[in-house]
Amino acid sequence: MKFDPRHLEILAAIVDHGGLTEGAQVLGKSQPSVSRTLSQLEARIGAPLFQPGRRPLQPTTLGLALAEQGRAVLQANRTAGEIANRYRSGHSGLVRIGGTPIFMDGVLAPMIALFQQNVPDVRVDQSYGYADTLIEGLRSGRFDLAILPLQPDNVPDGLRFQPILPGRNVIACRTGHPLTRRRLVTLADIAEYPWIAPPTESPLYKDLHQALSRIGARDFRISFSGGSLASVIGVLAGSDSLTVLPYSVTFQMAPQNQITTLSLEIGHPDRHLGLLFMPGRDTSPATQRFRNFVVAQFEALSNRIARRRKEQLWR
Amino acid sequence: MKFDPRHLEILAAIVDHGGLTEGAQVLGKSQPSVSRTLSQLEARIGAPLFQPGRRPLQPTTLGLALAEQGRAVLQANRTAGEIANRYRSGHSGLVRIGGTPIFMDGVLAPMIALFQQNVPDVRVDQSYGYADTLIEGLRSGRFDLAILPLQPDNVPDGLRFQPILPGRNVIACRTGHPLTRRRLVTLADIAEYPWIAPPTESPLYKDLHQALSRIGARDFRISFSGGSLASVIGVLAGSDSLTVLPYSVTFQMAPQNQITTLSLEIGHPDRHLGLLFMPGRDTSPATQRFRNFVVAQFEALSNRIARRRKEQLWR
DNA sequence: TGCTTAATATACCATGATGTTATGAAATTC
DNA sequence: GAATTTCATAACATCATGGTATATTAAGCA
């Protein structure tokens, strides 16, 4: 024998609220509607679910047993609603992000950790990639969100770019590096040190070349290249090599006291770090929540950077 | 957010059977119907429950979580069906029987025990009463079934009577009673022993008087009266008193070896022991099962009595 | 008892969800 | 790239559900 689970729900409501009228109220239905459903149920089963001819409507044993199952249905329904609500409010779900490795490792990873402290049931799938890969991933729906440096006037068709930080690069070295003792670093000073180069596909790689050629450096020596941020930092901290890094990355890593920046101004690329996504596709609530969170975090980061600069100028 | 529990069931079926088509088959619905329900669900939630653009239809995390609740609904629904089936087949429920005390205690109680060995989830509510009470109880719906001695041509209006044993009374005494040694008991023999009388409302009481007057006994002495079967047997077994009991009762009690019967024929009342019930009222399956069981048991009892009598005659 | 009140059942109608068949579109498979 | 499987869409019928109005019935009370 097969029931309509809604009928079991209704039975449970009647039993639990002691009467047809109250049960109907709780269910948000009219009393006659509930009454008829009950009649149908009893007719289907061929047995009374309530003592017949009793006005405060007392359930039979059978009625009680079935109401129990109705409660189970109600419960499952409720938790299903909960699950959906959590999803719709962005408290659970999946965010698939892609981004350039250095930013991902240096800036975003700590933010993801913070995000998941607030919203632990949102799973974040992170992938590495450079512009072309990321754009393709967004278009094909493999990513919900990409984070990468981009020229704001060069945004791919059909995608939206939300800048979050100006692309400002600096020359980084280990703390305690000989050059950090000098108040003013000249081109001649840096010439003798080897360089760590990012992977060739990385935009930073082009930045490095551009910056060095702009300040007139030529024939610089590359001692290490192609590593992730972790290996770059590892080599940097254990040698007197120099490298080019986004300022945001060095800023975020400042507390660890492993690396620092040289006070040699190099030109800034005309790119902005930002979030890229497809405005057409209906993004999941979790993704939206994550995007808002990242934007807010970068806002905060930007403020901290500005304050820091003001302090340095003041000194 | 509130769901239709049937939709959750459908979702669970799709997930568990790996696809829309198979899910629909299991549910006994057409594939388009299930497909639309799924679309509606996704539309309501505003999120895909299955990876879009995948043909063997793989569920998302959200889909899996909701399917889990759907399974819970399905499970509750299944056990509700089980409960109903058990009820409808008479394997659970309530039987309210009323009957005359002596028969209830002496004959029916052991049968109830046997019945509940087969069908342990059927509850039996037993009440004592004599004809008028029982008839009134049946009419008012307080009893499902009554067991009592009745004249078959004197059945109350609107009730049906199903005879199960002829009303045959015997004179009972303790085993080892002085009279049991005699091959033939005469009126003079029994005159000196006191009598145990059933309660005055009991039909047995009238039977006792009728029987004794029919065999010519007058001025018999009543030493004890009004007790239930247990007290009657108690007094009977502990004294040389005599009493009148239905033969079925003494037969059932023979194995205990407490009481026996005198070979003094007394007249039989024109009543039959039988089941009384209202044919109009829809009896519960458990009641029907119980009635069938009791009838069968009495059939068997009747056979045993007949065999026993044959054996005795043979001797 | 008989009256009053509260609770439940019934009648009737409207509507909307569900089910069906027929058919189209898309993704896998070979 | 054709074949096949799988899912989505369209159009329509129908039945269950929900509503309002009203009758019926049990409980409570004088």
XYZ file of C-alpha atoms (C1' of nucleotides) in Angstrom:
690
model
C 0.000 0.000 0.000
C 1.347 3.359 -1.098
C 0.508 6.710 0.378
C 0.775 10.272 -0.724
C 3.414 11.584 1.667
C 1.540 14.848 1.960
C -1.373 12.984 3.431
C 0.914 11.556 6.068
C 2.141 15.053 6.820
C -1.407 16.218 7.255
C -2.228 13.292 9.508
C 0.787 14.092 11.655
C -0.302 17.705 11.906
C -3.783 16.727 12.996
C -2.531 14.297 15.604
C 0.160 16.620 16.902
C -2.084 19.624 17.227
C -5.021 17.803 18.670
C -7.707 18.356 16.146
C -8.682 19.015 12.605
C -9.210 22.721 12.969
C -5.918 23.474 14.631
C -4.082 21.110 12.351
C -5.505 22.902 9.352
C -4.398 26.236 10.755
C -0.866 25.016 11.276
C -0.768 23.640 7.755
C -2.100 26.870 6.377
C -5.074 25.173 4.819
C -8.795 25.347 5.334
C -10.439 22.945 7.752
C -12.654 21.303 5.114
C -9.672 20.587 2.931
C -7.904 18.804 5.727
C -11.087 17.038 6.708
C -11.527 15.625 3.264
C -7.950 14.493 3.007
C -8.423 12.649 6.256
C -11.603 11.029 5.003
C -9.844 9.918 1.857
C -7.023 8.466 3.861
C -9.399 6.501 6.044
C -11.295 5.362 2.980
C -8.126 4.190 1.270
C -6.980 2.272 4.301
C -10.432 1.079 5.122
C -10.018 1.785 8.798
C -10.632 4.716 11.091
C -7.571 6.746 11.982
C -9.489 8.473 14.758
C -12.036 7.151 17.188
C -15.301 7.630 15.364
C -17.866 9.844 17.046
C -15.446 11.537 19.372
C -15.241 15.262 19.174
C -11.844 16.132 20.426
C -10.809 13.657 17.722
C -8.636 11.052 19.349
C -6.356 8.982 17.149
C -6.541 5.209 16.995
C -3.439 3.121 17.380
C -3.231 2.901 13.635
C -3.615 6.642 13.354
C -0.812 7.181 15.799
C 1.498 4.787 14.011
C 0.902 6.450 10.659
C 1.216 9.907 12.160
C 4.653 8.883 13.340
C 5.661 8.272 9.753
C 4.056 11.563 8.826
C 6.323 13.240 11.311
C 9.291 11.598 9.653
C 8.159 12.978 6.312
C 7.684 16.389 7.843
C 11.116 16.244 9.365
C 12.829 15.255 6.132
C 10.943 18.008 4.393
C 12.059 20.528 6.946
C 15.705 19.626 6.717
C 15.438 19.674 2.931
C 14.172 23.216 3.282
C 17.082 24.000 5.533
C 19.533 22.639 3.019
C 17.991 24.687 0.258
C 18.007 27.815 2.382
C 21.632 27.353 3.249
C 22.408 26.974 -0.396
C 20.354 29.952 -1.464
C 21.938 32.193 1.107
C 25.386 31.108 0.038
C 26.129 29.203 3.208
C 26.761 26.007 1.357
C 27.723 25.104 -2.136
C 30.727 25.096 -4.391
C 32.900 27.902 -5.699
C 35.250 27.053 -8.518
C 37.880 29.686 -8.931
C 40.847 29.919 -11.203
C 43.677 32.379 -10.924
C 47.262 33.195 -11.631
C 49.500 31.178 -9.347
C 51.338 33.966 -7.582
C 48.194 35.852 -6.630
C 46.418 32.687 -5.683
C 49.138 31.558 -3.359
C 50.177 34.906 -2.021
C 46.934 36.782 -1.603
C 43.906 34.627 -2.152
C 44.745 31.543 -0.146
C 44.668 33.399 3.203
C 41.410 35.018 2.168
C 39.898 31.650 1.373
C 40.884 30.473 4.819
C 39.164 33.473 6.355
C 36.105 32.975 4.182
C 35.747 29.393 5.267
C 35.930 30.399 8.892
C 32.660 32.235 8.355
C 31.114 29.818 5.909
C 32.661 26.425 6.513
C 30.241 24.491 4.328
C 31.177 26.220 1.138
C 33.696 24.196 -0.759
C 36.275 26.047 -2.795
C 37.822 24.384 -5.818
C 40.920 26.264 -6.838
C 42.741 25.924 -10.149
C 45.804 27.670 -11.459
C 46.027 29.205 -14.871
C 46.924 32.251 -16.897
C 44.675 34.585 -18.822
C 43.789 32.411 -21.800
C 43.156 29.327 -19.736
C 41.075 31.251 -17.245
C 38.950 32.928 -19.895
C 38.350 29.626 -21.607
C 37.465 28.041 -18.264
C 34.948 30.751 -17.513
C 33.378 30.487 -20.946
C 33.070 26.719 -20.773
C 31.619 26.897 -17.288
C 34.510 25.139 -15.603
C 35.106 28.153 -13.378
C 32.701 30.397 -11.587
C 35.252 33.104 -11.020
C 38.754 33.982 -12.093
C 41.264 36.269 -10.449
C 43.970 37.680 -12.653
C 45.686 40.879 -13.710
C 44.088 42.419 -16.777
C 43.995 45.682 -18.662
C 40.606 47.157 -17.820
C 40.097 48.267 -21.414
C 40.941 44.872 -22.755
C 38.248 42.702 -21.205
C 37.238 39.683 -23.309
C 33.808 39.700 -24.930
C 30.938 38.527 -22.790
C 32.918 38.685 -19.576
C 32.896 41.251 -16.837
C 35.986 42.448 -15.052
C 35.891 43.919 -11.605
C 39.225 45.558 -10.684
C 40.220 45.184 -7.107
C 43.787 46.437 -6.928
C 46.068 48.442 -9.209
C 48.848 46.333 -10.593
C 51.868 47.598 -8.797
C 55.053 45.566 -8.894
C 58.100 45.892 -6.698
C 61.532 44.383 -6.508
C 61.674 41.892 -3.652
C 64.586 40.356 -1.796
C 65.244 38.597 1.481
C 65.177 40.565 4.688
C 68.739 41.416 5.609
C 69.729 41.590 1.963
C 72.839 43.824 1.506
C 70.843 46.261 -0.616
C 68.301 46.891 2.106
C 70.899 48.806 4.096
C 71.194 51.465 1.439
C 68.913 54.402 1.533
C 68.918 54.721 -2.221
C 69.431 51.827 -4.551
C 70.949 52.465 -7.930
C 70.990 50.481 -11.103
C 74.603 49.650 -10.583
C 73.791 48.197 -7.173
C 71.331 45.644 -8.433
C 73.378 44.655 -11.432
C 75.532 42.234 -9.529
C 72.695 40.145 -8.079
C 71.045 37.263 -9.875
C 67.321 37.251 -10.629
C 64.522 34.876 -9.956
C 62.108 34.823 -12.870
C 58.488 33.740 -12.706
C 57.272 31.120 -15.181
C 57.456 32.417 -18.719
C 53.714 32.332 -19.241
C 53.196 34.460 -16.187
C 52.362 38.118 -16.763
C 54.942 38.827 -14.103
C 57.566 37.483 -16.449
C 56.799 40.173 -18.982
C 56.588 42.702 -16.177
C 60.047 41.742 -15.031
C 61.553 42.260 -18.446
C 59.691 45.464 -19.050
C 60.614 46.899 -15.702
C 64.243 46.042 -15.992
C 64.563 47.339 -19.506
C 62.719 50.496 -18.483
C 65.202 51.217 -15.749
C 67.960 50.417 -18.151
C 69.067 47.115 -16.794
C 70.409 44.783 -19.403
C 72.131 41.409 -19.317
C 70.639 40.551 -15.961
C 71.362 37.087 -14.793
C 68.517 34.638 -14.113
C 69.451 32.084 -11.524
C 66.060 30.439 -11.012
C 62.796 30.418 -12.829
C 59.491 28.660 -13.235
C 58.674 27.979 -9.618
C 55.523 28.606 -7.699
C 55.353 31.341 -5.095
C 56.457 28.957 -2.396
C 59.665 28.019 -4.241
C 60.303 31.602 -5.297
C 60.070 32.696 -1.681
C 62.162 29.743 -0.621
C 64.980 30.602 -3.025
C 64.625 34.311 -2.378
C 64.859 33.916 1.369
C 67.900 31.667 1.109
C 69.913 33.748 -1.316
C 70.678 37.293 -2.332
C 68.642 36.957 -5.496
C 66.136 39.560 -6.510
C 62.745 39.178 -8.102
C 59.683 41.104 -9.154
C 56.491 40.521 -7.205
C 53.132 42.256 -6.948
C 53.213 44.627 -4.052
C 50.067 43.090 -2.628
C 51.889 39.768 -2.313
C 54.888 41.227 -0.541
C 52.561 43.224 1.667
C 50.602 40.180 2.674
C 53.817 38.322 3.437
C 55.395 41.111 5.431
C 54.378 39.704 8.818
C 56.372 36.544 8.169
C 59.452 38.749 7.910
C 61.081 36.608 5.253
C 61.158 39.067 2.399
C 61.118 42.787 1.931
C 61.102 45.263 -0.944
C 63.737 47.534 -2.365
C 63.055 51.209 -2.567
C 63.708 51.258 -6.261
C 60.729 52.445 -8.225
C 60.013 50.436 -11.305
C 57.259 51.276 -13.729
C 53.795 49.904 -13.096
C 52.061 47.761 -15.666
C 48.781 49.140 -16.976
C 47.001 46.107 -15.612
C 44.735 45.775 -12.629
C 44.267 42.768 -10.481
C 40.606 41.921 -10.626
C 37.816 39.380 -10.726
C 36.627 38.067 -14.037
C 33.313 36.292 -14.468
C 30.411 35.741 -16.812
C 27.584 38.136 -15.985
C 25.130 36.080 -18.022
C 25.508 32.796 -16.241
C 23.475 32.527 -13.050
C 26.155 32.357 -10.437
C 25.529 30.253 -7.374
C 24.778 32.111 -4.148
C 27.967 30.738 -2.677
C 29.930 32.214 -5.568
C 28.299 35.586 -5.116
C 28.973 35.507 -1.445
C 32.573 34.602 -2.130
C 32.947 37.364 -4.687
C 31.548 39.934 -2.299
C 33.821 38.656 0.389
C 36.912 38.861 -1.812
C 36.049 42.357 -2.958
C 35.585 43.482 0.621
C 38.827 41.867 1.653
C 40.727 43.605 -1.108
C 39.137 46.856 -0.133
C 40.451 46.308 3.353
C 43.839 45.282 1.992
C 43.936 48.386 -0.152
C 43.205 50.539 2.880
C 45.937 48.873 4.875
C 48.376 49.453 2.021
C 47.414 53.107 1.824
C 47.836 53.569 5.555
C 51.190 51.864 5.460
C 52.399 54.110 2.681
C 51.277 57.161 4.582
C 53.238 55.981 7.588
C 56.346 55.415 5.474
C 56.093 58.844 3.896
C 55.663 60.382 7.324
C 58.849 58.759 8.440
C 11.566 27.018 1.891
C 8.949 24.301 1.696
C 8.942 21.380 -0.665
C 6.379 18.982 -1.928
C 7.572 15.732 -0.355
C 6.654 13.856 -3.504
C 9.177 15.928 -5.389
C 11.835 14.870 -2.941
C 10.813 11.265 -3.464
C 11.162 11.692 -7.193
C 14.548 13.319 -6.800
C 15.706 10.430 -4.677
C 14.481 7.948 -7.254
C 16.351 9.727 -10.022
C 19.570 9.908 -8.053
C 19.344 6.359 -6.784
C 18.591 4.823 -10.135
C 21.070 6.843 -12.065
C 18.934 8.715 -14.497
C 15.633 10.203 -15.368
C 14.398 7.355 -17.500
C 15.086 4.597 -15.018
C 13.861 6.717 -12.147
C 10.597 7.271 -13.956
C 10.230 3.566 -14.559
C 10.766 2.772 -10.905
C 8.234 5.399 -9.914
C 5.752 4.052 -12.414
C 5.509 7.360 -14.193
C 6.388 8.587 -17.643
C 9.789 10.070 -18.245
C 8.491 13.520 -19.271
C 6.493 13.795 -16.090
C 9.537 13.165 -13.979
C 11.584 15.463 -16.137
C 9.204 18.328 -15.617
C 8.999 17.777 -11.904
C 12.772 17.958 -11.785
C 12.778 21.171 -13.805
C 10.234 22.674 -11.456
C 12.293 21.708 -8.467
C 15.407 23.296 -9.912
C 13.423 26.374 -10.835
C 12.013 26.690 -7.326
C 15.386 26.327 -5.726
C 17.103 28.391 -8.366
C 19.994 26.002 -8.626
C 20.851 22.941 -10.658
C 20.344 19.632 -8.923
C 22.291 17.861 -11.624
C 25.380 18.857 -13.542
C 23.992 20.687 -16.538
C 24.873 19.317 -19.938
C 25.830 15.884 -18.732
C 23.933 13.043 -20.198
C 24.182 10.325 -17.655
C 22.785 13.047 -15.363
C 25.103 13.378 -12.402
C 23.781 15.035 -9.257
C 25.339 18.117 -7.739
C 26.191 18.239 -4.063
C 22.926 20.019 -3.456
C 21.067 17.386 -5.429
C 22.656 14.654 -3.382
C 21.794 16.329 -0.110
C 18.176 16.804 -1.087
C 17.952 13.280 -2.468
C 18.987 12.061 0.950
C 15.934 13.722 2.422
C 13.879 12.279 -0.381
C 15.055 8.857 0.672
C 13.905 9.596 4.188
C 10.484 10.509 2.857
C 10.417 7.368 0.779
C 11.395 5.293 3.761
C 8.717 6.777 5.999
C 6.209 6.240 3.252
C 7.239 2.627 2.879
C 6.947 1.833 6.556
C 3.598 3.603 6.612
C 2.527 1.234 3.884
C 3.824 -1.662 5.924
C 1.849 -0.544 8.927
C -1.298 -0.224 6.885
C -0.771 -3.625 5.322
C -0.281 -5.239 8.679
C -3.466 -3.665 9.855
C -5.433 -4.622 6.784
C -4.304 -8.210 6.976
C -5.274 -8.392 10.623
C -1.715 -8.641 11.866
C -2.080 -5.588 14.025
C -4.959 -3.766 15.572
C -7.366 -4.050 18.433
C -10.037 -6.625 19.236
C -12.500 -5.714 21.942
C -14.353 -8.740 23.145
C -16.889 -9.182 25.861
C -18.081 -12.467 27.272
C -19.567 -14.325 30.167
C -16.946 -14.716 32.889
C -16.831 -18.488 33.139
C -16.350 -19.034 29.430
C -13.908 -16.189 29.180
C -11.725 -17.518 31.916
C -12.108 -21.198 31.246
C -12.084 -21.446 27.489
C -11.251 -18.210 25.764
C -8.237 -17.021 27.745
C -6.042 -19.921 26.595
C -7.216 -19.341 23.043
C -6.277 -15.690 23.246
C -2.832 -16.710 24.366
C -2.522 -19.023 21.394
C -3.835 -16.345 19.061
C -1.272 -13.867 20.226
C 1.495 -16.357 19.664
C 0.648 -16.143 15.987
C -0.253 -12.495 15.869
C 1.539 -10.766 18.705
C 0.738 -7.228 17.575
C -2.976 -7.586 17.893
C -4.142 -6.254 21.196
C -7.100 -7.904 22.835
C -9.311 -5.926 25.197
C -11.451 -8.287 27.226
C -14.496 -7.340 29.251
C -16.850 -9.451 31.329
C -20.586 -9.241 31.091
C -23.824 -11.136 30.692
C -26.233 -11.143 27.789
C -27.840 -7.728 28.202
C -24.584 -5.930 28.843
C -22.910 -7.659 25.954
C -25.699 -6.895 23.520
C -25.742 -3.287 24.580
C -21.960 -3.123 24.254
C -22.101 -4.507 20.737
C -24.837 -2.098 19.723
C -23.021 0.921 21.093
C -19.789 -0.136 19.456
C -17.901 -0.755 22.669
C -17.282 -4.364 21.696
C -16.318 -5.888 18.412
C -17.323 -9.349 19.438
C -19.152 -11.088 22.255
C -18.989 -14.677 23.347
C -21.934 -15.999 25.313
C -24.503 -18.783 25.520
C -27.667 -17.935 23.631
C -30.742 -19.640 22.240
C -30.153 -19.691 18.467
C -33.787 -18.761 17.800
C -33.619 -15.867 20.193
C -30.941 -13.672 18.641
C -31.417 -9.954 19.257
C -32.405 -7.764 16.310
C -29.610 -6.555 14.126
C -27.071 -8.957 15.554
C -25.733 -12.152 14.165
C -25.039 -15.233 16.237
C -22.570 -17.858 15.237
C -22.920 -20.993 17.415
C -19.678 -22.721 18.203
C -20.577 -25.327 20.812
C -23.772 -26.866 22.113
C -24.486 -25.799 25.642
C -23.846 -28.906 27.651
C -23.500 -28.644 31.404
C -22.080 -31.186 33.786
C -21.739 -31.586 37.533
C -18.163 -30.942 38.532
C -16.248 -31.803 41.667
C -12.673 -32.173 42.771
C -10.638 -35.095 41.609
C -10.688 -37.701 44.325
C -14.148 -36.653 45.409
C -15.905 -39.559 47.209
C -18.596 -39.667 44.516
C -16.083 -40.252 41.758
C -15.525 -43.767 43.053
C -19.097 -44.758 42.319
C -19.923 -46.147 38.994
C -23.409 -44.753 39.146
C -24.299 -41.658 41.088
C -27.803 -41.335 42.408
C -29.807 -38.393 43.569
C -29.485 -39.543 47.116
C -25.710 -39.568 46.799
C -25.384 -35.955 45.843
C -27.947 -34.718 48.300
C -25.504 -34.613 51.171
C -22.887 -32.392 49.448
C -23.024 -28.607 49.419
C -23.157 -26.677 46.167
C -21.163 -23.874 44.681
C -23.428 -21.512 42.795
C -22.331 -19.169 40.053
C -23.230 -15.490 40.318
C -26.982 -15.038 40.179
C -26.871 -13.080 36.888
C -24.990 -15.891 35.250
C -26.959 -18.151 32.938
C -25.245 -20.993 34.702
C -27.120 -20.045 37.838
C -30.426 -20.683 36.160
C -29.007 -23.833 34.631
C -28.019 -25.095 38.032
C -31.505 -24.616 39.426
C -33.183 -26.077 36.377
C -30.904 -29.090 36.298
C -31.280 -29.852 39.953
C -35.040 -29.471 39.917
C -35.234 -31.582 36.787
C -33.435 -34.464 38.440
C -35.610 -34.011 41.466
C -33.145 -32.465 43.818
C -34.669 -30.018 46.263
C -33.371 -28.165 49.283
C -29.794 -28.311 48.046
C -27.399 -26.411 50.177
C -25.324 -23.576 48.668
C -22.051 -23.125 50.445
C -20.420 -20.605 48.133
C -21.584 -18.366 45.363
C -20.743 -15.376 43.256
C -17.121 -16.103 42.540
C -15.252 -16.060 39.307
C -14.070 -19.273 37.708
C -10.775 -19.072 39.557
C -12.468 -18.908 42.956
C -15.028 -21.523 42.025
C -12.245 -23.901 41.061
C -10.334 -22.940 44.151
C -13.197 -23.749 46.440
C -14.186 -26.796 44.430
C -10.691 -28.266 44.525
C -10.386 -27.678 48.244
C -13.697 -29.150 49.314
C -16.238 -31.812 48.523
C -18.643 -29.259 47.076
C -20.341 -29.798 43.761
C -21.110 -27.310 41.036
C -22.459 -27.029 37.532
C -20.039 -26.061 34.807
C -20.095 -26.071 31.029
C -18.535 -29.242 29.797
C -16.165 -27.308 27.585
C -14.723 -25.643 30.658
C -14.172 -28.875 32.537
C -12.733 -30.406 29.393
C -10.247 -27.618 28.941
C -9.240 -27.898 32.583
C -8.863 -31.641 32.590
C -5.087 -31.575 32.061
C -4.609 -29.684 35.299
C -6.195 -32.634 37.073
C -7.892 -30.462 39.682
C -11.495 -31.171 38.898
C -13.502 -33.879 37.225
C -17.101 -34.539 36.318
C -19.723 -36.843 37.764
C -21.361 -39.363 35.533
C -24.776 -38.042 36.379
C -26.630 -36.806 33.358
C -28.418 -33.533 33.838
C -30.537 -31.950 31.167
C -28.950 -29.643 28.653
C -30.086 -26.088 28.269
C -31.374 -25.160 24.839
C -28.611 -22.606 24.505
C -25.497 -22.681 22.409
C -22.244 -21.077 23.156
C -21.484 -18.759 20.268
C -20.107 -15.541 18.927
C -22.351 -12.518 18.702
C -21.521 -9.518 16.571
C -23.016 -6.780 14.402
C -22.894 -7.797 10.763
C -23.518 -4.225 9.667
C -20.559 -2.583 11.311
C -17.326 -2.931 9.372
C -15.264 -5.087 11.622
C -11.543 -4.523 11.746
C -9.358 -7.080 9.995
C -7.883 -8.047 13.331
C -11.355 -8.777 14.659
C -12.179 -10.907 11.664
C -8.964 -12.783 12.004
C -9.660 -13.321 15.664
C -13.182 -14.507 14.984
C -11.977 -16.979 12.406
C -9.332 -18.159 14.795
C -11.790 -18.670 17.622
C -14.205 -20.544 15.393
C -11.435 -22.813 14.197
C -10.259 -23.388 17.738
C -13.722 -24.355 18.869
C -14.032 -26.647 15.919
C -10.869 -28.352 17.055
C -12.100 -28.404 20.634
C -15.348 -29.923 19.545
C -13.487 -32.662 17.704
C -11.366 -33.407 20.711
C -14.494 -33.633 22.850
C -16.137 -36.003 20.398
C -13.064 -38.228 20.256
C -12.877 -38.274 24.015
C -16.503 -39.284 24.311
C -15.986 -42.071 21.827
C -13.074 -43.343 23.856
C -15.130 -43.255 27.027
C -18.028 -45.140 25.441
C -15.615 -47.748 24.112
C -14.375 -48.372 27.602
C -33.784 17.111 28.785
C -33.059 20.745 25.628
C -30.180 24.550 24.326
C -25.781 26.464 23.033
C -21.335 26.153 21.288
C -17.551 24.232 19.131
C -15.869 20.864 15.982
C -16.231 18.183 12.022
C -18.420 16.734 7.608
C -20.520 17.728 3.102
C -21.572 20.189 -1.241
C -20.071 22.651 -4.909
C -16.968 25.071 -7.843
C -12.472 26.702 -9.662
C -7.907 25.952 -10.666
C -3.643 24.135 -10.978
C -0.496 20.416 -10.683
C 0.213 15.940 -12.591
C -0.033 12.640 -15.985
C -0.145 11.209 -20.826
C 1.573 10.896 -25.863
C 4.171 12.791 -29.526
C 8.173 14.916 -30.783
C 12.432 17.610 -30.643
C 17.257 18.381 -29.021
C 21.516 17.091 -27.190
C 25.239 14.285 -25.529
C 27.747 9.618 -25.800
C 29.377 5.861 -28.126
C 31.270 3.378 -31.701
C 29.953 11.315 -38.126
C 26.158 8.225 -37.771
C 23.582 5.747 -34.381
C 21.758 5.514 -30.043
C 20.609 6.749 -25.765
C 18.892 10.242 -22.750
C 16.667 14.181 -21.627
C 13.554 18.380 -22.666
C 9.439 20.488 -24.645
C 4.670 20.903 -26.300
C -0.152 20.255 -26.035
C -3.842 18.511 -23.753
C -6.898 15.889 -20.415
C -8.099 15.011 -15.817
C -8.141 14.456 -11.224
C -6.830 15.908 -6.783
C -6.608 19.912 -4.084
C -8.054 24.111 -2.277
C -11.557 27.458 -1.361
C -16.377 29.185 0.586
C -20.805 28.243 2.287
C -23.451 25.329 4.991
C -25.124 21.168 7.273
C -24.347 17.925 10.908
C -22.929 16.220 15.212
C -20.823 15.762 19.763
C -19.923 18.207 24.310
C -20.922 21.269 27.741
C -24.261 23.342 30.530
C -28.791 25.122 32.484
